[in-house]
Coordinates of C-alpha atoms in Angstrom, one line a residue:
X1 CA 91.0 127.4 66.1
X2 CA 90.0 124.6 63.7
X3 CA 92.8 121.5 63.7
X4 CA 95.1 122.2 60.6
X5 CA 95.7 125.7 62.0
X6 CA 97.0 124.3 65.1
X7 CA 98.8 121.7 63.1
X8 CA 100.5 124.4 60.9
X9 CA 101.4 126.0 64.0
X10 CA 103.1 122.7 65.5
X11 CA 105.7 122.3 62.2
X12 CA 106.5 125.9 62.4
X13 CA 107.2 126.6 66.2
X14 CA 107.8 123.1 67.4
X15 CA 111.3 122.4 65.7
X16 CA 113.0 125.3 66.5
X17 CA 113.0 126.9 63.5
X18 CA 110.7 130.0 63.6
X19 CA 112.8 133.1 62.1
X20 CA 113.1 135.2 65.9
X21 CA 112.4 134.7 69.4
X22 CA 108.6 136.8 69.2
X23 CA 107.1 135.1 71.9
X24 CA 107.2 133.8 75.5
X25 CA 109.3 130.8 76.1
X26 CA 111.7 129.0 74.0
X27 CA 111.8 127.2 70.7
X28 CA 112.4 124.2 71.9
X29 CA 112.9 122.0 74.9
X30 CA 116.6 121.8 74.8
X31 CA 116.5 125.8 73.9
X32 CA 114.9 126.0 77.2
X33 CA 118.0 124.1 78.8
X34 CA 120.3 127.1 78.2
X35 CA 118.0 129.8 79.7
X36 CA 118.9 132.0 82.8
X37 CA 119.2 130.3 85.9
X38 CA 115.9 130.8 88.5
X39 CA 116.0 133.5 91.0
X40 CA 112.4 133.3 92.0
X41 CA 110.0 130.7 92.6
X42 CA 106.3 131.2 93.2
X43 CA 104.6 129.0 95.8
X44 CA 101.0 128.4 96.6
X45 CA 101.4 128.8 100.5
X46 CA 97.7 128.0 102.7
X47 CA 96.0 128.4 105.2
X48 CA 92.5 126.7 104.3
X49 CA 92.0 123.8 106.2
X50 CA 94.8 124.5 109.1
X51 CA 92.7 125.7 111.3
X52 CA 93.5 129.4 110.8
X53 CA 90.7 131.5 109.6
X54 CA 93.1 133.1 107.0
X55 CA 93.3 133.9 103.2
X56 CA 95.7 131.7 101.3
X57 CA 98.7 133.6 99.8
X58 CA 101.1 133.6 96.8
X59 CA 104.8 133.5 98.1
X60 CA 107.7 134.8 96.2
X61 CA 111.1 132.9 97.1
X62 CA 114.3 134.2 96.2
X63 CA 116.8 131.1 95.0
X64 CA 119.5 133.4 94.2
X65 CA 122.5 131.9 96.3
X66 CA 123.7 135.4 95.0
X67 CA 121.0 137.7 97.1
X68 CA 121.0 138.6 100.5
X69 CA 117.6 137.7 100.7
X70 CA 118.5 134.2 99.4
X71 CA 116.3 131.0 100.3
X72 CA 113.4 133.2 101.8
X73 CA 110.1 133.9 101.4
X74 CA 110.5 137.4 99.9
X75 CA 106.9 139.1 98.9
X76 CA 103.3 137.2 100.4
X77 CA 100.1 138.0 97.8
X78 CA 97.0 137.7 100.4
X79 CA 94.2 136.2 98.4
X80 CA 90.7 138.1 98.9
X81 CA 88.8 135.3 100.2
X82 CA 89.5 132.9 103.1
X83 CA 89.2 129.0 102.3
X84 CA 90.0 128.9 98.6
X85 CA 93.1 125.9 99.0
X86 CA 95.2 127.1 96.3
X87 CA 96.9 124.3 95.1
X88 CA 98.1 124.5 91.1
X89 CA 99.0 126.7 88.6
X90 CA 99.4 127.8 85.4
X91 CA 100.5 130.2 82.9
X92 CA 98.3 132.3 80.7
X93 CA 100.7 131.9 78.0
X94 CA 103.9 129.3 77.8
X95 CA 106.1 128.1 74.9
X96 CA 103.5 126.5 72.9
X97 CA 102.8 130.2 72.0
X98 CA 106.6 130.7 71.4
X99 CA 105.9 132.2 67.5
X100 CA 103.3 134.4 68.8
X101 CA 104.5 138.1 68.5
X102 CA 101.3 138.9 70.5
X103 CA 101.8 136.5 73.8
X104 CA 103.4 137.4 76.9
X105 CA 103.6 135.2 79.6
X106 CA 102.1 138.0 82.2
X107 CA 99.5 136.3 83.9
X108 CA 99.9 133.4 86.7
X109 CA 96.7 131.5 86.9
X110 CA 96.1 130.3 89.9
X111 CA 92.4 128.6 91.2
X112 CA 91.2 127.6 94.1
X113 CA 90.4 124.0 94.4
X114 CA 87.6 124.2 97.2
X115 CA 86.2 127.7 96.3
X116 CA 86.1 126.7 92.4
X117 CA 87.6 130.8 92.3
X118 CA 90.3 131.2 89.8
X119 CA 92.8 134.1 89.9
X120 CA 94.7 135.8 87.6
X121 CA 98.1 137.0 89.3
X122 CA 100.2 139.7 86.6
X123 CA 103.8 138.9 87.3
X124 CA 105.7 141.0 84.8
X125 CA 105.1 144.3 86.6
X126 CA 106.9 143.2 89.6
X127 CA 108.3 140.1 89.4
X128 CA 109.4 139.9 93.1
X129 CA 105.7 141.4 94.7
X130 CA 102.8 140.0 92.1
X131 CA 99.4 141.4 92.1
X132 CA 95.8 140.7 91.9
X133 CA 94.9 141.0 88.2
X134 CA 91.3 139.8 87.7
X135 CA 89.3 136.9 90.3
X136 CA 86.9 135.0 87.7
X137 CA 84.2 134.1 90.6
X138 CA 82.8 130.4 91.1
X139 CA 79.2 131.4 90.2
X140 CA 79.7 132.0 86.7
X141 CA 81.8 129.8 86.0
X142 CA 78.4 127.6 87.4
X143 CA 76.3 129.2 85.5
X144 CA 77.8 128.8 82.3
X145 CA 79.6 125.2 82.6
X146 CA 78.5 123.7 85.5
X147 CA 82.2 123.0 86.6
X148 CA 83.7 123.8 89.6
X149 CA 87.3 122.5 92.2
X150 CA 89.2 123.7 89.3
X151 CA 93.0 122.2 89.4
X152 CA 95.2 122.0 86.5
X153 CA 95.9 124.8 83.7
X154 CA 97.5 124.7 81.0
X155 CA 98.0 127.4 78.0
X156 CA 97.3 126.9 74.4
X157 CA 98.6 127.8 71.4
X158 CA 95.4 129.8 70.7
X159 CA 95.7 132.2 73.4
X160 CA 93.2 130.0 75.2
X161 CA 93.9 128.5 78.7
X162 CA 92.5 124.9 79.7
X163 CA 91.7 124.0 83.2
X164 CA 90.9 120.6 84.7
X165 CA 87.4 120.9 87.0
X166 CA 87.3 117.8 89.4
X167 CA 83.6 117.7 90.0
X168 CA 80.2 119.6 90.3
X169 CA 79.0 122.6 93.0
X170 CA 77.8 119.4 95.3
X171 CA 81.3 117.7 94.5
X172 CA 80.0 115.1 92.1
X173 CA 82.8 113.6 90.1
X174 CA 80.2 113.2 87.8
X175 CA 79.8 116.9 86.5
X176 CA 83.4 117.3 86.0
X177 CA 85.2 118.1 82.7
X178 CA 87.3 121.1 80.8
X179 CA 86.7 124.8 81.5
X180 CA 87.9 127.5 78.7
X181 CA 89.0 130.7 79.6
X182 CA 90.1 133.2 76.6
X183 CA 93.2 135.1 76.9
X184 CA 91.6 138.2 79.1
X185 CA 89.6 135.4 81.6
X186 CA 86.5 135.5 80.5
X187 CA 84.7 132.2 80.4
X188 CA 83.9 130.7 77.2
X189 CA 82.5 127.4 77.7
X190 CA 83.5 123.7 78.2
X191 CA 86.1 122.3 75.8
X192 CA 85.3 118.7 76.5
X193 CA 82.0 117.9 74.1
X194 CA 78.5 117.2 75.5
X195 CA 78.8 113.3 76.4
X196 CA 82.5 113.2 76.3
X197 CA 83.3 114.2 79.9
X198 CA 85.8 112.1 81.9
X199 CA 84.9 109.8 84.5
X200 CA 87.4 111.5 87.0
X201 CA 89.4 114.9 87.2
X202 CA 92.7 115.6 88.1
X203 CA 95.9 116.1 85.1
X204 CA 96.3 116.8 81.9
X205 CA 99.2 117.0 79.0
X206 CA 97.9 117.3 75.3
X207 CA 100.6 116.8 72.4
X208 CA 99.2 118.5 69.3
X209 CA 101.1 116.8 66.9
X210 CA 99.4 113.3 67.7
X211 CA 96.3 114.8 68.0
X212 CA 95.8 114.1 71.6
X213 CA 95.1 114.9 74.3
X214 CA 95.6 112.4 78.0
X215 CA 93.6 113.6 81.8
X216 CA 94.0 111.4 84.4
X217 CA 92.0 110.5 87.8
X218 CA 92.0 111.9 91.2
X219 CA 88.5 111.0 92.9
X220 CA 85.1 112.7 93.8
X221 CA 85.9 116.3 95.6
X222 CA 83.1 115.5 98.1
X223 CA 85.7 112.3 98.7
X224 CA 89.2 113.4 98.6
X225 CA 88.3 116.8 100.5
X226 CA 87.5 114.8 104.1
X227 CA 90.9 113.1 103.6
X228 CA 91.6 109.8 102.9
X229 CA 89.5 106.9 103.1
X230 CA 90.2 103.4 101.6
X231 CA 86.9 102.3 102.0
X232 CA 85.8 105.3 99.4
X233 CA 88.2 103.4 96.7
X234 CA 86.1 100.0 97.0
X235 CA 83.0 102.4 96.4
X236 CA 84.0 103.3 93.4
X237 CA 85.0 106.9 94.6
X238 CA 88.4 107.7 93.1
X239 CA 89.6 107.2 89.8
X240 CA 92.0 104.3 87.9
X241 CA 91.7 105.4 84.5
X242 CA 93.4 107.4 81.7
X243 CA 91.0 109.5 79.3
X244 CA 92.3 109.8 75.7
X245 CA 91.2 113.1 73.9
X246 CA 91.1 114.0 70.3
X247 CA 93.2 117.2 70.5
X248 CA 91.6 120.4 70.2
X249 CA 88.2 119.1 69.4
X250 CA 87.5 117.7 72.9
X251 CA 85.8 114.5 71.9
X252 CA 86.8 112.0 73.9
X253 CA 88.4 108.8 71.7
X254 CA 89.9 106.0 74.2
X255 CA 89.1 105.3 77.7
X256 CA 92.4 103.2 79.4
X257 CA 91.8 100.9 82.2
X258 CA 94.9 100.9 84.8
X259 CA 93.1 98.5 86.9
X260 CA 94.7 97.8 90.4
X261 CA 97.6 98.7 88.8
X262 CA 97.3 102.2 88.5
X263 CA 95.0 103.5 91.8
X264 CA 94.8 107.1 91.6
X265 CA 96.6 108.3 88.4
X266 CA 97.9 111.7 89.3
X267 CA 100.5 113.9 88.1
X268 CA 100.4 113.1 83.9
X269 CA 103.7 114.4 81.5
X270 CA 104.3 113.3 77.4
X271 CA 108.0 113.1 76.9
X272 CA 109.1 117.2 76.3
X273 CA 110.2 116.3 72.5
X274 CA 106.7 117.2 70.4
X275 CA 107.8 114.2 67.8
X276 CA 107.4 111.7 70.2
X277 CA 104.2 109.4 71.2
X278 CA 105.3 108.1 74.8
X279 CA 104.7 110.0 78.4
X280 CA 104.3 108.4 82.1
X281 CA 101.9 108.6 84.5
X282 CA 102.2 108.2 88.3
X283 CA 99.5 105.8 90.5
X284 CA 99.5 106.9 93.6
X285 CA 98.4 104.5 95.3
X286 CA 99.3 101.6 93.7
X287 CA 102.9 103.4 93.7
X288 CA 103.4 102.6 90.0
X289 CA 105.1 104.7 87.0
X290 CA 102.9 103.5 84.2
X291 CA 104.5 104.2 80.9
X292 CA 101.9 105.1 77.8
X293 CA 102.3 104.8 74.4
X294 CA 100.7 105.0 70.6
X295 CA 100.1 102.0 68.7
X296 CA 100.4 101.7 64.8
X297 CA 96.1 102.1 65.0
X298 CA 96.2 105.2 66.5
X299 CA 95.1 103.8 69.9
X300 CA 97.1 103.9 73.0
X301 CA 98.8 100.9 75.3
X302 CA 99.8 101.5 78.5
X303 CA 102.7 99.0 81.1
X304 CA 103.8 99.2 84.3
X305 CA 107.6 100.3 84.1
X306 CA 108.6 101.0 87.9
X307 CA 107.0 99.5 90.9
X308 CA 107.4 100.9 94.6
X309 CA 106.3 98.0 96.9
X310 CA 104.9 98.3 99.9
X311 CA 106.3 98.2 103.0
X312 CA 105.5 96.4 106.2
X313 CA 104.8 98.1 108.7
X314 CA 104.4 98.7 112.9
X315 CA 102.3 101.1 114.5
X316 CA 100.3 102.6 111.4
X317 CA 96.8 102.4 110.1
X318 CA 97.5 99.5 107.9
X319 CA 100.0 96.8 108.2
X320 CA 101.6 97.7 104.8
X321 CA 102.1 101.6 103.5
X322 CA 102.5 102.1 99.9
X323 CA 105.2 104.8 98.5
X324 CA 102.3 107.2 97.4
X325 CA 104.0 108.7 94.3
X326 CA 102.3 112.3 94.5
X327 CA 104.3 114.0 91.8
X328 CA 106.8 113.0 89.5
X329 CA 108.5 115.0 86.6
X330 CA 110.6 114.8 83.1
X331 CA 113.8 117.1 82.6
X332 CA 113.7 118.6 79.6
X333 CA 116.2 116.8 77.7
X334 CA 113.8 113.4 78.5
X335 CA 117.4 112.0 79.7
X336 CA 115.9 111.4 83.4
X337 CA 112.3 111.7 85.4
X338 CA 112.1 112.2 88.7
X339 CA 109.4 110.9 91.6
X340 CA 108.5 111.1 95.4
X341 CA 107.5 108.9 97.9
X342 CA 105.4 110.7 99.8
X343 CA 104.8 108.4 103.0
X344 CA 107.9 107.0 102.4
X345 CA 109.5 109.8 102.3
X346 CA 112.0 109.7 99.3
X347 CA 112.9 111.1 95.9
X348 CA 114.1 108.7 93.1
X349 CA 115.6 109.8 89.7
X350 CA 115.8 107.3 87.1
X351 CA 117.3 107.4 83.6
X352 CA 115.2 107.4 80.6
X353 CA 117.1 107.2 77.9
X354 CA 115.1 103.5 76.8
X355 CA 111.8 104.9 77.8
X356 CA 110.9 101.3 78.4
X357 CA 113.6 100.4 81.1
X358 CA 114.0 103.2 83.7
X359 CA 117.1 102.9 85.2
X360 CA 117.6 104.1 89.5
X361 CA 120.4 106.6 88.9
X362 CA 119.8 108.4 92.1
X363 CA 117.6 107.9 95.7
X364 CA 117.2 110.1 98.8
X365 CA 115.2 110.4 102.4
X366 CA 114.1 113.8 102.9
X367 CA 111.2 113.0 105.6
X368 CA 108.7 110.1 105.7
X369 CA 106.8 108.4 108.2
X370 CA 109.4 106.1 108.6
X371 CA 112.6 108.2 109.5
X372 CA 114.5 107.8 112.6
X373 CA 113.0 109.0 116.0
X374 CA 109.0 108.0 114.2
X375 CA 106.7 105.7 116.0
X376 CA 106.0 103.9 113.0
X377 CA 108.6 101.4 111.8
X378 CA 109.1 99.1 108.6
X379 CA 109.2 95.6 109.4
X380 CA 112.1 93.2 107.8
X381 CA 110.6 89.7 106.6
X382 CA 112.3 88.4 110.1
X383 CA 110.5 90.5 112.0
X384 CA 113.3 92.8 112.8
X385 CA 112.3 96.8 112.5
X386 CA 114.5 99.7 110.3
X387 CA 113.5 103.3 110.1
X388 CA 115.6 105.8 107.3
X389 CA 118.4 108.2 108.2
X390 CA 117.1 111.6 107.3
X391 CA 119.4 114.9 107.7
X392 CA 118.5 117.7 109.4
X393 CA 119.1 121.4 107.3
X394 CA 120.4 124.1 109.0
X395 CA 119.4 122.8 112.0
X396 CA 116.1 122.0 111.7
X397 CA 114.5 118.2 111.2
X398 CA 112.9 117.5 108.0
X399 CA 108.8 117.3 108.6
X400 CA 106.2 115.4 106.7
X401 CA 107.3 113.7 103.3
X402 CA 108.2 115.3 99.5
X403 CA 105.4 116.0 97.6
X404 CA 105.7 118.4 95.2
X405 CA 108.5 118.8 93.0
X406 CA 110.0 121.3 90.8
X407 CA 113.1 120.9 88.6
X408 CA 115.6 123.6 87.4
X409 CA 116.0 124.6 83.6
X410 CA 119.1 122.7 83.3
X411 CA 118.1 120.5 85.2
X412 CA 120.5 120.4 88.1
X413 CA 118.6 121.5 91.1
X414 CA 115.3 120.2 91.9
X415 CA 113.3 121.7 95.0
X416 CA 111.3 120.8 97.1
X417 CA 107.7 121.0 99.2
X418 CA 105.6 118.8 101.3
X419 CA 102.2 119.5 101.4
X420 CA 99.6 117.3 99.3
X421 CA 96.6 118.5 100.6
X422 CA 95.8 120.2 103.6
X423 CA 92.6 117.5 104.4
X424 CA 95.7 114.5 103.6
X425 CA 98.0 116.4 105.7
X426 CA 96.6 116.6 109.0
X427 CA 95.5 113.1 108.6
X428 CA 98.6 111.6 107.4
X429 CA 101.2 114.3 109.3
X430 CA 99.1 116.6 111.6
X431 CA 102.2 118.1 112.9
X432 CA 102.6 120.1 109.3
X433 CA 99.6 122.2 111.1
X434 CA 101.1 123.0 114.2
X435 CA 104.9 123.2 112.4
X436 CA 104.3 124.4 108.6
X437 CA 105.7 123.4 105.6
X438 CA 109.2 123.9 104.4
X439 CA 110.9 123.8 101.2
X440 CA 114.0 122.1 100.3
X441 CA 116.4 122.1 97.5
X442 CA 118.4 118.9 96.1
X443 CA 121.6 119.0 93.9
X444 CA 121.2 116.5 90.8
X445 CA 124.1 114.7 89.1
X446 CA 123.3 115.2 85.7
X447 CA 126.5 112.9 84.1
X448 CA 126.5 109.7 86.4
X449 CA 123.2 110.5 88.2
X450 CA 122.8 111.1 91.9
X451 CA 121.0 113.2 94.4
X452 CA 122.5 115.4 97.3
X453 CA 120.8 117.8 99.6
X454 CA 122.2 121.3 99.7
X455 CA 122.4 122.5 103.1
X456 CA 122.8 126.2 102.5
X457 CA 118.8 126.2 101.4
X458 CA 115.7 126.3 103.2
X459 CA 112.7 128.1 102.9
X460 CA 110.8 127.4 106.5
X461 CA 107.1 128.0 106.5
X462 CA 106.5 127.3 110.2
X463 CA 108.2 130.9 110.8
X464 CA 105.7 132.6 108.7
X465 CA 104.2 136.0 110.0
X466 CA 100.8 135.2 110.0
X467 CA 101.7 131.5 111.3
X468 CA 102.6 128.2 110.0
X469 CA 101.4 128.0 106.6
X470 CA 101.5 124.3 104.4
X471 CA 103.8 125.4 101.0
X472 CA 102.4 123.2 97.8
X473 CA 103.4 123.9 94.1
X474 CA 106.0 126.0 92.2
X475 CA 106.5 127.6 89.2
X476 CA 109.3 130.3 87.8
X477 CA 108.2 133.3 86.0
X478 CA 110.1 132.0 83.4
X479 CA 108.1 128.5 82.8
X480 CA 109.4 125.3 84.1
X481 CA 109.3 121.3 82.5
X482 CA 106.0 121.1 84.4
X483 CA 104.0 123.6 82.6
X484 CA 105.5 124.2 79.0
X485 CA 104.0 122.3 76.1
X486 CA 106.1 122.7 72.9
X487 CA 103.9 122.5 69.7

């Protein structure tokens, strides 16, 4: 689709204004506020890299407090292929196609970071047991774009979906770049232009009306897939930089710099509001929100807005552990965003309302390395030792620290997982092998700010059929703030 088609599209669908509801999604963000409450979540749920020499699965969970089936794992979708390490998704078509009397948010699309497979789940014939629509198989997309450890997807306006591949076959972060699928999976090509590939993989958030289009920087799959090693950083191994795109045409425009400052740029969102030029970034492991922004020229500036500092530390690997901000998301009305800790082992909210000046409205321990009855222990500047209280739910203690995070349409409830990534998890908390993953769900105080557990909900991974499985990302069939793009 050539630029002033998608730009025609952007005024027509993006303000609200289109004549009927045609398409999938809403009109707008705040449009998006008032729809039905969730009843199901899907969940990546795996096996690869456990131990257990068994295909990775899609789970259905039922967050109905109404159902008798209510905060369960309700349906399990057994992949065909042991060792893919599902990890995010996708939609085939969100909001961005809102106008579009011909889109239908059907298909979840769902790859498999280590395999480089990519899977196309139909959700709309049975909402609560999906199905295997189509596998699109690592070798071609080889042969015909050299990409592969596909991560992020996102849908486009043109019926198109984008995916984010972190590397080459060997796991080279040099081969990576932008896959194109069209609307029935077939591959199609690269959408970042020849020379114009980024110099790390992970994210990505475009906002048409700007013409742009941001990825951010995990590290080298051949790195990040032994776990963690802070030696690999010095090499030169993982990423610290923003790559600014000229949206659709894939030509890379801007490369930003984060420096020390911003260590492994991760999870990437543009305010929800299509008129507006600003979005955040999370470093995780410089633990910084970095706030970005456009400048009168067209280029873009970035600042540190929010700063997790380290703690000191007894009986760790290092003497000082940062936060690790893993995920972090924007409600919809761009009134607050929210962030985990994952060593830590808290979620934050802040307000957002001066996009410069976050404001802590709301803070909670939900695991950690540091919660009461842990070995390790943060060290005051006297040399006196505290660990954080951390509830149990229903009886059973919190394991391992929030990672992923997904927030309700109205943005009152906000769940849960904590699984990164199952080579990080048995490093950083190898009991998640032996014990699972777990979901949790906290209530949000959307008037004065504030976060409370609810203790009626949790989704317990460890009592899975086939074992303990680790539980990473979740979507609603009805799209979520994480992966609709308004236009």
């Amino acid at each position: 689709m050539a630029t002033g088609t998608v730009l025609a599209t952007s005024v027509s669908n993006g303000g609200g204004n289109s004549c009927c509801k045609s398409g999938p999604g809403y009109a707008s963000p705040l449009a998006a506020m008032s729809g039905p409450r969730e009843k199901l979540i899907y969940v990546t749920a795996l096996y690869s890299g456990t131990g257990q020499e068994k295909p990775d699965y899609l789970a259905t969970v039922d967050v109905d407090p109404n159902s008798p089936t209510y905060s369960s794992v309700i349906h399990r979708l057994k992949m065909p292929y042991i060792g893919d390490e599902l990890h995010h998704t996708g939609w085939n078509s969100c909001s961005s196609c809102h106008g579009d009397a011909s889109a239908d948010r059907r298909f979840l699309v769902l790859p498999g970071l280590i395999s480089g497979r990519i899977y196309a789940i139909d959700t709309k014939t049975d909402p609560k047991a999906p199905s295997l629509y189509k596998v699109v198989e690592p070798k071609e997309i080889l042969e015909k774009t050299g990409l592969a450890f596909p991560h992020t997807s996102h849908c486009l306006a043109t019926g198109d979906m984008l995916v984010s591949c972190l590397g080459d076959k060997e796991g080279n972060a040099k081969g990576n770049g932008f896959l194109l699928l069209d609307s029935d999976f077939n591959v199609k090509s690269r959408w970042d232009k020849p020379g114009h590939s980024p110099m790390f993989g992970y994210d990505f958030w475009y906002q048409p009306r700007f013409n742009t289009m941001i990825s951010t920087s995990w590290g080298a799959p051949k790195s990040f897939s032994k776990g963690f090693n802070l030696q690999h950083v010095a090499d030169g191994l993982y990423g610290s930089h923003l790559h600014v795109y000229k949206w659709p045409e894939g030509e890379m425009k801007q490369i930003i710099d984060l420096g020390n400052t911003g260590l492994l740029p991760l999870e990437i969102r543009f305010l929800h509001d299509p008129s507006k030029d600003i979005g955040y970034v999370g470093s995780a492991l410089s633990s910084n929100m970095i706030r970005f922004f456009r400048n009168s020229d067209d280029t873009w500036s970035h600042e540190v807005v929010i700063s997790v500092k380290p703690l000191k530390v007894e009986n760790w690997i290092l003497p000082e552990m940062p936060g690790l901000i893993t995920d972090f998301l924007i409600s919809l009305d761009d009134r607050f965003f929210y962030f985990v800790n994952w060593l830590h082992g808290d979620i934050r909210q802040y307000n957002i309302e001066d996009p410069k000046n976050p404001v802590l409205t709301g803070q909670i321990w939900v695991g950690g390395l540091l919660q009461n009855g842990s070995s390790v222990k943060a060290v005051r500047e006297d040399g006196s030792t505290y660990q954080f209280d951390v509830p149990q739910i229903k009886g059973r203690s919190l394991r391992g620290g929030p990672q992923m995070i997904q927030l309700s349409l109205d943005g009152k409830r906000l769940y849960a997982t904590n699984s990164l990534f199952s080579a990080w998890d048995r490093q950083f908390y190898p009991e998640l092998m032996d014990k699972g993953s777990h979901i949790i769900q906290i209530d949000v105080d959307t008037e004065k700010g504030g976060l409370s557990i609810n203790p009626d909900f949790f989704v317990d991974f460890g009592d899975e059929p086939d074992g303990p499985a680790l539980a990473h990302e979740m979507r609603y069939p009805g799209g979520d703030c994480t992966s609709d793009i308004w236009i």
